[in-house]
CSV table of C-alpha atoms in Angstrom, one decimal:
chain,number,residue,atom,x,y,z
E,1,MET,CA,13.8,32.4,-28.3
E,2,ARG,CA,11.0,29.6,-28.3
E,3,LYS,CA,7.7,31.0,-26.4
E,4,ARG,CA,5.1,28.7,-25.3
E,5,LEU,CA,6.9,25.3,-25.4
E,6,ALA,CA,4.6,23.9,-22.9
E,7,SER,CA,1.5,25.0,-24.6
E,8,PHE,CA,0.6,21.2,-25.5
E,9,ARG,CA,1.4,17.8,-24.2
E,10,LYS,CA,3.9,15.5,-26.1
E,11,LEU,CA,2.0,12.3,-25.0
E,12,SER,CA,5.6,10.7,-25.2
E,13,ARG,CA,6.0,10.8,-29.2
E,14,SER,CA,7.6,12.4,-31.6
E,15,PRO,CA,5.7,15.5,-33.3
E,16,SER,CA,5.0,13.4,-36.5
E,17,HIS,CA,3.4,10.2,-34.3
E,18,LYS,CA,1.2,12.6,-32.1
E,19,TRP,CA,-0.3,14.2,-35.3
E,20,ALA,CA,-1.1,11.1,-37.1
E,21,MET,CA,-2.5,9.8,-33.8
E,22,LEU,CA,-4.9,12.6,-33.1
E,23,ARG,CA,-5.7,12.9,-36.4
E,24,ASN,CA,-6.6,9.1,-36.6
E,25,MET,CA,-8.5,9.9,-32.7
E,26,VAL,CA,-10.6,12.8,-34.1
E,27,THR,CA,-11.7,10.5,-37.3
E,28,SER,CA,-13.0,7.9,-34.6
E,29,LEU,CA,-14.3,10.2,-32.9
E,30,ILE,CA,-16.4,12.0,-35.6
E,31,GLN,CA,-17.9,8.5,-36.8
E,32,HIS,CA,-18.4,7.1,-33.2
E,33,GLU,CA,-19.2,10.2,-31.6
E,34,ARG,CA,-17.5,8.3,-28.0
E,35,ILE,CA,-14.4,7.2,-27.7
E,36,GLU,CA,-12.7,5.7,-24.8
E,37,THR,CA,-9.1,6.4,-24.6
E,38,THR,CA,-6.4,8.1,-22.1
E,39,LEU,CA,-7.6,11.1,-19.6
E,40,ALA,CA,-4.4,12.9,-20.9
E,41,LYS,CA,-5.2,11.9,-24.8
E,42,ALA,CA,-8.7,13.0,-24.5
E,43,LYS,CA,-7.8,16.1,-23.1
E,44,GLU,CA,-5.5,17.3,-25.9
E,45,LEU,CA,-8.3,15.7,-28.7
E,46,ARG,CA,-11.1,18.3,-27.1
E,47,HIS,CA,-9.2,21.2,-28.6
E,48,LEU,CA,-8.6,19.4,-32.3
E,49,ALA,CA,-12.2,18.1,-32.3
E,50,ASP,CA,-14.0,21.5,-31.5
E,51,ARG,CA,-12.0,23.2,-34.1
E,52,MET,CA,-13.4,20.6,-36.3
E,53,VAL,CA,-16.7,21.2,-35.5
E,54,THR,CA,-16.5,25.1,-35.7
E,55,HIS,CA,-15.0,24.1,-39.4
E,56,ALA,CA,-18.2,22.3,-40.0
E,57,LYS,CA,-19.9,25.0,-38.5
E,58,HIS,CA,-18.5,27.8,-41.3
E,59,GLY,CA,-19.4,25.1,-44.5
E,60,SER,CA,-17.6,26.9,-46.7
E,61,LEU,CA,-15.4,24.8,-49.3
E,62,HIS,CA,-12.2,26.6,-47.4
E,63,HIS,CA,-13.2,25.3,-44.0
E,64,ARG,CA,-14.2,22.1,-45.8
E,65,ARG,CA,-10.7,21.8,-47.0
E,66,LEU,CA,-8.8,23.0,-43.8
E,67,ALA,CA,-10.8,19.6,-42.2
E,68,ASN,CA,-10.0,17.3,-45.1
E,69,GLY,CA,-6.3,17.8,-44.3
E,70,VAL,CA,-7.2,16.4,-40.8
E,71,ILE,CA,-9.8,14.0,-41.5
E,72,ARG,CA,-8.6,11.0,-42.7
E,73,GLU,CA,-11.8,9.3,-44.4
E,74,GLN,CA,-14.3,10.8,-46.7
E,75,HIS,CA,-17.5,9.8,-45.2
E,76,VAL,CA,-16.3,11.3,-42.0
E,77,LEU,CA,-15.7,14.3,-43.2
E,78,VAL,CA,-19.4,14.3,-44.9
E,79,LYS,CA,-20.8,13.4,-41.5
E,80,LEU,CA,-18.9,16.2,-40.1
E,81,PHE,CA,-20.6,19.0,-42.3
E,82,ASP,CA,-23.9,17.6,-42.6
E,83,VAL,CA,-24.6,16.2,-39.3
E,84,LEU,CA,-22.7,17.6,-36.7
E,85,GLY,CA,-22.0,21.5,-38.2
E,86,PRO,CA,-26.3,21.7,-38.3
E,87,ARG,CA,-26.5,20.0,-34.7
E,88,TYR,CA,-24.2,22.8,-33.4
E,89,SER,CA,-25.0,25.7,-35.3
E,90,ASP,CA,-26.1,27.8,-32.3
E,91,ARG,CA,-24.0,26.5,-29.8
E,92,GLU,CA,-20.7,29.0,-29.4
E,93,GLY,CA,-18.0,25.9,-28.2
E,94,GLY,CA,-17.7,23.2,-26.0
E,95,TYR,CA,-19.1,20.6,-28.1
E,96,THR,CA,-17.1,17.7,-26.3
E,97,ARG,CA,-17.3,16.0,-22.9
E,98,VAL,CA,-14.3,14.5,-21.1
E,99,LEU,CA,-15.8,12.0,-18.8
E,100,LYS,CA,-13.2,10.4,-16.1
E,101,LEU,CA,-13.6,6.7,-15.8
E,102,SER,CA,-12.9,5.2,-12.6
E,103,LYS,CA,-10.9,1.9,-13.8
E,104,GLN,CA,-7.2,2.6,-14.9
E,105,ARG,CA,-5.8,0.8,-17.5
E,106,LYS,CA,-5.0,-2.8,-16.7
E,107,GLY,CA,-1.6,-3.3,-18.0
E,108,ASP,CA,-0.1,0.2,-17.1
E,109,ASN,CA,-2.4,1.7,-14.6
E,110,ALA,CA,-2.7,4.7,-17.2
E,111,PRO,CA,-6.2,7.1,-15.9
E,112,MET,CA,-9.0,6.2,-18.4
E,113,ALA,CA,-11.6,8.5,-19.7
E,114,VAL,CA,-14.4,9.0,-22.5
E,115,ILE,CA,-14.6,11.5,-25.1
E,116,GLU,CA,-18.2,12.4,-26.2
E,117,TYR,CA,-19.6,15.1,-28.6
E,118,VAL,CA,-22.6,16.5,-26.4
E,119,ASP,CA,-26.2,16.8,-27.4
E,120,ARG,CA,-26.0,13.5,-29.3
E,121,PRO,CA,-29.0,11.4,-29.4
E,122,GLY,CA,-29.0,8.8,-26.9
E,123,GLU,CA,-26.6,10.4,-24.1
E,124,VAL,CA,-27.1,9.6,-20.7
E,125,ARG,CA,-26.8,13.1,-19.1
E,126,ALA,CA,-28.2,16.2,-21.3
E,127,ALA,CA,-25.7,19.2,-21.8
E,128,ARG,CA,-26.5,22.3,-20.9
E,129,PRO,CA,-29.0,24.2,-23.4
E,130,PRO,CA,-26.5,27.1,-25.1
E,131,GLN,CA,-26.6,30.7,-23.4
E,132,SER,CA,-28.8,31.9,-26.6
E,133,ARG,CA,-31.6,29.0,-25.9
E,134,ARG,CA,-31.9,30.0,-22.6
E,135,GLN,CA,-32.0,33.3,-23.0
E,136,LEU,CA,-35.0,32.7,-25.5
E,137,ASP,CA,-36.5,30.5,-22.9
E,138,ASN,CA,-35.9,32.7,-20.1
E,139,LEU,CA,-37.6,35.8,-22.3
E,140,ARG,CA,-40.8,33.7,-23.3
E,141,ARG,CA,-41.8,32.4,-20.1
E,142,VAL,CA,-41.1,36.4,-18.3
E,143,LEU,CA,-43.4,38.3,-21.4
E,144,LEU,CA,-45.7,35.8,-22.5
E,145,GLU,CA,-46.7,33.5,-19.4
E,146,PRO,CA,-48.1,36.7,-17.2
E,147,ILE,CA,-50.5,37.4,-20.0
E,148,GLY,CA,-51.6,34.3,-20.5
E,149,ILE,CA,-50.3,33.5,-23.8
E,150,GLU,CA,-48.7,30.3,-24.6
E,151,PRO,CA,-46.0,29.6,-27.0
E,152,ILE,CA,-47.1,28.3,-30.4
E,153,MET,CA,-45.0,24.8,-30.6
E,154,GLU,CA,-47.3,24.0,-27.1
E,155,GLU,CA,-50.4,24.4,-28.8
E,156,GLN,CA,-49.6,21.5,-32.0
E,157,GLY,CA,-50.8,19.1,-29.6
E,158,ASN,CA,-53.9,20.8,-28.3
E,159,ASP,CA,-55.4,20.8,-32.3
E,160,ASN,CA,-59.0,19.0,-31.1
E,161,ASN,CA,-59.6,21.4,-27.8
E,162,ASN,CA,-59.0,24.8,-30.0
E,163,ASN,CA,-61.0,22.9,-32.8
E,164,ALA,CA,-64.0,22.6,-30.2
E,165,SER,CA,-64.0,25.7,-28.7
E,166,LEU,CA,-64.4,27.7,-32.2
E,167,LYS,CA,-67.4,25.3,-33.2
């Protein structure tokens, strides 16, 4: 008896056609970091795109070969492991964002959406920082500010003031 038959969307395609379409879409998403598609396809693509970034975060040869079985082009695979993997090293999931568009597709009135990677350069709305980074910022604020210690990163621009006070 087959259980969980409806765990993924069929998208009105045979399994081989659906898999080929998702492979093409994830390759385009990694290459352009933002694509426009239907809402159902974007929601289905989100799982595969997050899995590819997780492979890139691990970075081992085994994970590179797993990703190579899905990604269609070699230069996109290099971008996945050299750019996207390090970018999301401190994020534990949720690498993609699906935004519904207000316009429908003209031919069949299908709901459209944009799927994009979060924390990419030039994005309109910044993503919420990962939990680990938020906890570190809160810890710095609670422990260091009451006793008058500023973080080192903020003092780099004030080198002239520090040198003048030491003379």
